[in-house]
mmCIF file of C-alpha atoms in Angstrom:
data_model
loop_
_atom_site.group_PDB
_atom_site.id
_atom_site.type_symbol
_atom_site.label_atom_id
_atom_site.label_comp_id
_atom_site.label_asym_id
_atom_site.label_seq_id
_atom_site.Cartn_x
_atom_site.Cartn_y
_atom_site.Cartn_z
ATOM 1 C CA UNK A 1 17.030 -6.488 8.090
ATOM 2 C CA UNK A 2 13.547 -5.014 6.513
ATOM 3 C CA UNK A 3 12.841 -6.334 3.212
ATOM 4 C CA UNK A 4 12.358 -2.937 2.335
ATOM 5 C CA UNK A 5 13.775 0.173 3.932
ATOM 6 C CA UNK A 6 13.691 3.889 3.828
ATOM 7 C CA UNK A 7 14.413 7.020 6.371
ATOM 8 C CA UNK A 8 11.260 7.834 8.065
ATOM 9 C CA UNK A 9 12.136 11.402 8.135
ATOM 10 C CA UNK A 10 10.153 14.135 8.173
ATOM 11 C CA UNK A 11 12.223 16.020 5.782
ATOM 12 C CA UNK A 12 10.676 19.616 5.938
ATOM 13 C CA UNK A 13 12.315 22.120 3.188
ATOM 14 C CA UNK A 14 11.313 25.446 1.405
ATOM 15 C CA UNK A 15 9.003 25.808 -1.123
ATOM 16 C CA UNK A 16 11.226 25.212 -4.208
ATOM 17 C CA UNK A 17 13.729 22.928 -3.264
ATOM 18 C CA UNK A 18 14.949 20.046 -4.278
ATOM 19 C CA UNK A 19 14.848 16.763 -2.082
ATOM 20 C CA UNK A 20 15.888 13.064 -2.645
ATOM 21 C CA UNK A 21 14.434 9.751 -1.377
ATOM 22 C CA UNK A 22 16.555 6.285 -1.303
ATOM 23 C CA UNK A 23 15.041 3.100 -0.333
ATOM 24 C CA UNK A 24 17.318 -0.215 -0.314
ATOM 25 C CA UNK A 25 15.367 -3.250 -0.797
ATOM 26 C CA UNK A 26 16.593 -6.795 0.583
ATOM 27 C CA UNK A 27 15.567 -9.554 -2.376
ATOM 28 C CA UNK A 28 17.530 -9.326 -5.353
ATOM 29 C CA UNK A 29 15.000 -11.084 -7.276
ATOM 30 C CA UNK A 30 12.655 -8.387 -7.097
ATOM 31 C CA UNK A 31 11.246 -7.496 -10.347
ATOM 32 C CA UNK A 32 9.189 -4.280 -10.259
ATOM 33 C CA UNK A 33 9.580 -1.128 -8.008
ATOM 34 C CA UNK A 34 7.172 1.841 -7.470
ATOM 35 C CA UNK A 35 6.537 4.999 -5.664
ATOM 36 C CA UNK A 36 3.409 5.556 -3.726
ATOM 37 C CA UNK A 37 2.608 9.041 -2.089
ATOM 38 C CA UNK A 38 0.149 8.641 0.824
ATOM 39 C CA UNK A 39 -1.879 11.513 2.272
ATOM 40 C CA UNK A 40 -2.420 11.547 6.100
ATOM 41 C CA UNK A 41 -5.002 9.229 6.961
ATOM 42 C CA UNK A 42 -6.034 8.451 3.067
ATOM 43 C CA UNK A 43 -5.399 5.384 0.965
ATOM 44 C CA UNK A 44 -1.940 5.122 -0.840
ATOM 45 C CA UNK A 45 -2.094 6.400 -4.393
ATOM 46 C CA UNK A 46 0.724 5.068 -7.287
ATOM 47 C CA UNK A 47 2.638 7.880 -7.901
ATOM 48 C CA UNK A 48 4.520 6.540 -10.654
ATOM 49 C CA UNK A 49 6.630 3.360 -11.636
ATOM 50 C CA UNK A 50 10.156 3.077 -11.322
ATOM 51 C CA UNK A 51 11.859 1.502 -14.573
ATOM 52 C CA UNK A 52 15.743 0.305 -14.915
ATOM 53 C CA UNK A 53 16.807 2.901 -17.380
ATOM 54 C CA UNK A 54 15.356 5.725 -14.260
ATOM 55 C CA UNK A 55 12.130 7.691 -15.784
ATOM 56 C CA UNK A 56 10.633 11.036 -14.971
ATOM 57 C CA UNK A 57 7.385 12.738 -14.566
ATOM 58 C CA UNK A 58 7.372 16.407 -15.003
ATOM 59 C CA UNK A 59 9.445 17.630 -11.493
ATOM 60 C CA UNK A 60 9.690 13.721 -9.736
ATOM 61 C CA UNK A 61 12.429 11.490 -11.637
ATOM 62 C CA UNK A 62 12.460 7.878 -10.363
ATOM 63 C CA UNK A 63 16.356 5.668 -10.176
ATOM 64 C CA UNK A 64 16.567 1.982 -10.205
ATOM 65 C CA UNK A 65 19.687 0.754 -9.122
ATOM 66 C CA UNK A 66 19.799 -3.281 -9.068
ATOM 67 C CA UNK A 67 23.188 -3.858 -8.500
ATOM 68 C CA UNK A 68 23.307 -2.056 -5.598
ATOM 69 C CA UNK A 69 19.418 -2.427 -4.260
ATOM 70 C CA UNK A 70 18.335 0.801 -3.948
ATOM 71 C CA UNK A 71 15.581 3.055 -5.692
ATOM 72 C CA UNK A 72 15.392 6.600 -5.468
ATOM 73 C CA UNK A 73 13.083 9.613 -5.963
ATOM 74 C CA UNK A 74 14.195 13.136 -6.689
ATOM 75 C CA UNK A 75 11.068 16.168 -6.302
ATOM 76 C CA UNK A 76 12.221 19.532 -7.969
ATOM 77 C CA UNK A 77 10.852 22.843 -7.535
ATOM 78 C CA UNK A 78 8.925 21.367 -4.531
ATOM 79 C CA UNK A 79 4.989 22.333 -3.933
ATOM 80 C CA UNK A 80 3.180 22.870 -0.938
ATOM 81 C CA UNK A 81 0.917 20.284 -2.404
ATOM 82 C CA UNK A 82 4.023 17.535 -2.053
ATOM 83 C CA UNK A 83 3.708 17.315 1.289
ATOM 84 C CA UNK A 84 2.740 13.890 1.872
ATOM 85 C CA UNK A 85 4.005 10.615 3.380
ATOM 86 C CA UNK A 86 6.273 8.758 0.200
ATOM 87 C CA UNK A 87 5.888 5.150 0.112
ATOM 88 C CA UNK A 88 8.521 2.345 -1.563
ATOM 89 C CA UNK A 89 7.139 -0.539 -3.036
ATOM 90 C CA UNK A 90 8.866 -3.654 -4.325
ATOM 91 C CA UNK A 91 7.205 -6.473 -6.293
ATOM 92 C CA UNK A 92 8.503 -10.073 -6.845
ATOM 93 C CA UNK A 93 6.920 -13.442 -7.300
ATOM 94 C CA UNK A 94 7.853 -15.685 -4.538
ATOM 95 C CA UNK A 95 6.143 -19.229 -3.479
ATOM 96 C CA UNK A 96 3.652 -18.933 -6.234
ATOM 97 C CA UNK A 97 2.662 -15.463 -5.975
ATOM 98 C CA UNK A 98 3.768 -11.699 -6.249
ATOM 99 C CA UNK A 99 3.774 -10.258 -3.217
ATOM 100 C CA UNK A 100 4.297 -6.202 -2.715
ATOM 101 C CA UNK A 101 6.274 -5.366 0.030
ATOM 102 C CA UNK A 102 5.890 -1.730 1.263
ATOM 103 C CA UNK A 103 8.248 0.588 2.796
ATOM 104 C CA UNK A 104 6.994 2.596 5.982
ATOM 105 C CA UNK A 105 7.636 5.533 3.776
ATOM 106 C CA UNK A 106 9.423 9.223 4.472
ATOM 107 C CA UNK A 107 7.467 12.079 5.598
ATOM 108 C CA UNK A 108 7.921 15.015 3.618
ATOM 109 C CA UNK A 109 6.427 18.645 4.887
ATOM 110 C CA UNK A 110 6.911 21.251 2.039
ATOM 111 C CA UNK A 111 7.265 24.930 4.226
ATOM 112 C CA UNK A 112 5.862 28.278 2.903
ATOM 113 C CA UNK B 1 -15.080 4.379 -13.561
ATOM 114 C CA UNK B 2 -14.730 2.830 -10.465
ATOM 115 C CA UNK B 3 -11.640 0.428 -9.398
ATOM 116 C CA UNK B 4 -11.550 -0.666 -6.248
ATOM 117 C CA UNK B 5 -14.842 -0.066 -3.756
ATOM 118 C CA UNK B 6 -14.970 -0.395 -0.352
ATOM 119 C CA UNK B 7 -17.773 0.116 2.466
ATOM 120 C CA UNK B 8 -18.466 1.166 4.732
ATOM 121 C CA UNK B 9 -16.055 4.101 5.165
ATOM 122 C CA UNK B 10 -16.337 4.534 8.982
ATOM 123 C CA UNK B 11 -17.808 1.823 11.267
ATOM 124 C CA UNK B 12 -17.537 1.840 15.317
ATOM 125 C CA UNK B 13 -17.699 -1.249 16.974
ATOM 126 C CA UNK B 14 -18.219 -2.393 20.313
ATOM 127 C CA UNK B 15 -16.066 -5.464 21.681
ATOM 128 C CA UNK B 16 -16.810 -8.441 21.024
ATOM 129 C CA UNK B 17 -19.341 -8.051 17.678
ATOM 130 C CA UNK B 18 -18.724 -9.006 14.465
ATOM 131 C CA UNK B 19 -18.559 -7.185 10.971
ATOM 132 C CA UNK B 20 -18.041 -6.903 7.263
ATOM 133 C CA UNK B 21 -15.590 -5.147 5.351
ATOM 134 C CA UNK B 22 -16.827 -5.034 1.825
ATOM 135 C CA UNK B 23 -14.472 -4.727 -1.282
ATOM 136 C CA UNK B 24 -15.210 -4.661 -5.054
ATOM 137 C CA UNK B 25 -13.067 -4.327 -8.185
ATOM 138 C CA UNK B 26 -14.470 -3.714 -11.174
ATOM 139 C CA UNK B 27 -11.164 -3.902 -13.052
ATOM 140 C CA UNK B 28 -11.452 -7.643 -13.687
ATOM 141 C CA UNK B 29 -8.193 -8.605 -11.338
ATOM 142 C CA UNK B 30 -7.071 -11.797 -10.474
ATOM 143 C CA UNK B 31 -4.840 -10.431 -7.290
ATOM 144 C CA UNK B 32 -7.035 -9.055 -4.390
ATOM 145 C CA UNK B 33 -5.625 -8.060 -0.989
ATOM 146 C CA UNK B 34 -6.672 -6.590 2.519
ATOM 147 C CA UNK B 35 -4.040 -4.826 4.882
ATOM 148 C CA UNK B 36 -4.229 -2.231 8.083
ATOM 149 C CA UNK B 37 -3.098 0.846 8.637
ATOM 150 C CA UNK B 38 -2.104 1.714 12.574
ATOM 151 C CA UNK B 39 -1.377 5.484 13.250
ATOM 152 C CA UNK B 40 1.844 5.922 12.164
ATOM 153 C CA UNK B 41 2.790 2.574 10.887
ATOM 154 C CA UNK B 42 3.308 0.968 7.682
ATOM 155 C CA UNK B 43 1.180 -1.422 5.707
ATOM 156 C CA UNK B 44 0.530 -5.030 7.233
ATOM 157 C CA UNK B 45 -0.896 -7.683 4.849
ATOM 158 C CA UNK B 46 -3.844 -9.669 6.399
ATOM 159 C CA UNK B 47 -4.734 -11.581 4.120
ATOM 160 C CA UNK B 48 -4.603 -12.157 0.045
ATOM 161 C CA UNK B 49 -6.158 -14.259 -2.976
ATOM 162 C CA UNK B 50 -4.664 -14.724 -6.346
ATOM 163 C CA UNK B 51 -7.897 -15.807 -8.373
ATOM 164 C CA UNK B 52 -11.582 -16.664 -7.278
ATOM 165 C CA UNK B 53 -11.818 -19.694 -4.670
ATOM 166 C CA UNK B 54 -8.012 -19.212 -3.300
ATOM 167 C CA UNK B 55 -6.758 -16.922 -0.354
ATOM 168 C CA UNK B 56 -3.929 -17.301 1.622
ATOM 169 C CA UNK B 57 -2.799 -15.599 5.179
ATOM 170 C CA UNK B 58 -0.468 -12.755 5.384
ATOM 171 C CA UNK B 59 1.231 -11.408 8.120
ATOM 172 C CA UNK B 60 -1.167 -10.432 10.775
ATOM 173 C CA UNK B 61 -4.483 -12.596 9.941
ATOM 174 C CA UNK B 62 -5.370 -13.508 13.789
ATOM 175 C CA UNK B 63 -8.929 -12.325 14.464
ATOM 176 C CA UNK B 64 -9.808 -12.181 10.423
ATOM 177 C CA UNK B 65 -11.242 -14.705 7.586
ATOM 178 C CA UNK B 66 -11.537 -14.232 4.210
ATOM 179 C CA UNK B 67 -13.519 -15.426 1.536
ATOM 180 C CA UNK B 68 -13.294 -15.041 -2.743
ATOM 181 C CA UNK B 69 -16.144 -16.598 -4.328
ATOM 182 C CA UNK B 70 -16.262 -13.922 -6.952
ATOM 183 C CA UNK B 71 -13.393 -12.602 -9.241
ATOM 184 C CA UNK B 72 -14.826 -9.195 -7.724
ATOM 185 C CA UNK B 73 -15.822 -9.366 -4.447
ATOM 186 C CA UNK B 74 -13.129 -10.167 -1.586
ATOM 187 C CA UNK B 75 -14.885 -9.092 1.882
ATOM 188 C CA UNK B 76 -12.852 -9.422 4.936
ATOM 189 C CA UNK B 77 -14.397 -10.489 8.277
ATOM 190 C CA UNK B 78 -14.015 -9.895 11.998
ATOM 191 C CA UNK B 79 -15.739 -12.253 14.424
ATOM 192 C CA UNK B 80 -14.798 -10.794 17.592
ATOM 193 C CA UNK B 81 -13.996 -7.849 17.396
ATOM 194 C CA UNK B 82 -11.147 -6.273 19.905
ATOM 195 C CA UNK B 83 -9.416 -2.816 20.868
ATOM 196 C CA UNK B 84 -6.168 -3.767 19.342
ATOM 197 C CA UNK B 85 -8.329 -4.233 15.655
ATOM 198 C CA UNK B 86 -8.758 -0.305 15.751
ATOM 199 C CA UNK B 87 -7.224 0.498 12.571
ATOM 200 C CA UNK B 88 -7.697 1.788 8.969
ATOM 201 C CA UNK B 89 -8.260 -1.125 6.723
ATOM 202 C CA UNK B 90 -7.186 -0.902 2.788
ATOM 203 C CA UNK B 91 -8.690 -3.547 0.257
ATOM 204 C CA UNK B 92 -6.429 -3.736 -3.191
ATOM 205 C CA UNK B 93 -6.360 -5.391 -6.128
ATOM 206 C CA UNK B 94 -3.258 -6.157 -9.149
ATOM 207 C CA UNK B 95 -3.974 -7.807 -12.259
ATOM 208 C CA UNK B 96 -1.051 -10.127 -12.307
ATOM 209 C CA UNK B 97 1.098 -8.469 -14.967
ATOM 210 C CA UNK B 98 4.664 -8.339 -13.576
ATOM 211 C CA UNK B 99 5.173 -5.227 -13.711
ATOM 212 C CA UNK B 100 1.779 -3.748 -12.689
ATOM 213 C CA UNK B 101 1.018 -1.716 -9.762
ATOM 214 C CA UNK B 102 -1.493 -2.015 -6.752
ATOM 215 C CA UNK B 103 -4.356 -0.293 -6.815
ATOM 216 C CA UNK B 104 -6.364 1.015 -3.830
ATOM 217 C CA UNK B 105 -9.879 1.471 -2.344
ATOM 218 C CA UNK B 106 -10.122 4.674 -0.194
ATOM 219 C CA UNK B 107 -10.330 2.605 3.368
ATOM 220 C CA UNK B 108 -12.716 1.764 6.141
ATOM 221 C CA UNK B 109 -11.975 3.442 9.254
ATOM 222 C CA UNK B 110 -12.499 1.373 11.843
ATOM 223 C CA UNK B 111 -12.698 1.974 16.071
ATOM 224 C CA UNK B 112 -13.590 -0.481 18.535
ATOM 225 C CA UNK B 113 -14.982 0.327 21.894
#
């Protein structure tokens, strides 16, 4: 099993929609979680960290669920401009050092 | 304001010479790390250092070396280069808070002929 895993995708909807993410994650010791949105061929940029009590950021709201391993990422009102590869990221320190373990993130194509 | 640096941005190879990948933080990070990028893959860690004089392998460091002797600079070499190193190479850097995130330099794009 992938320390950290999420649908590839592509998810292609309308302009306006609404579309979820989940990514499961394999060490419960874990201790921080993020999304990262990476453009095609660019380096991945944080999109925004994903806290226990869930947190939002204007249309993208991020869910932590520990007890269960997953983390999640809701887009409202979707952009054109979303379209972009979505990236999970899990942190935890393990043998002396944190080490970031990356999903091979879901594709997302926004459609006129 | 720059975070992390990297050069160059393109770079073609033939097989068999060697090269450079510069980074650079500016940020004052203890946490530095290199991975590659295939087409239509996920990350792969090559190699890491948590602090100035220490680096450690990662999952694909065949063909690479690293050195840290500055808290800013963590430049990742190829000796010989070959084909299957055609790839886009990220350099990133954490400060060590727990809950902090990664950031990114912009990438080198790198082909080997």
């Amino acid at each position: 099993r992938k320390e950290v895993e999420q649908d590839p995708g592509p998810f292609n909807v309308p302009e306006g929609a609404t579309v979820a993410f989940n990514c499961t994650y394999s060490n419960s010791a874990s201790q921080s979680f993020f999304w990262y949105r990476q453009d095609c061929r660019k380096e991945p940029k944080l999109l925004m960290s994903v806290y226990s009590s869930g947190n939002e950021d204007g249309r993208f709201t991020a869910q932590l669920n520990r007890a269960s391993q997953y983390i999640s990422l809701l887009i409202r009102d979707s952009k054109l401009s979303d379209s972009a590869t979505y990236l999970c990221v899990v942190n935890g320190y393990t043998s002396g050092t944190y080490k970031y373990i990356f999903g091979t993130g879901t594709r997302l194509k926004v459609l006129a | 304001n720059a975070g992390v640096t990297q050069t160059p941005k393109f770079r073609i190879l033939k097989i068999g010479q060697s090269m450079t990948l510069q980074c650079t933080q500016d940020m004052n990070h203890n946490y530095m790390y290199w991975y590659r990028q295939d087409p239509g893959m996920g990350l792969k860690l090559i190699y890491y250092s948590v602090g100035a004089g220490i680096t450690d392998k990662g999952e694909v460091p065949n063909g690479y070396n690293v050195s840290r002797s500055t808290t800013e600079d963590f430049p990742l070499r190829l000796e010989l280069a070959a084909p299957s190193q055609t790839s886009v190479y990220f350099c990133a850097s954490y400060s060590g808070a727990s809950t902090g995130p990664q950031h990114f330099g912009d990438g080198t794009r790198l082909s080997i002929l």
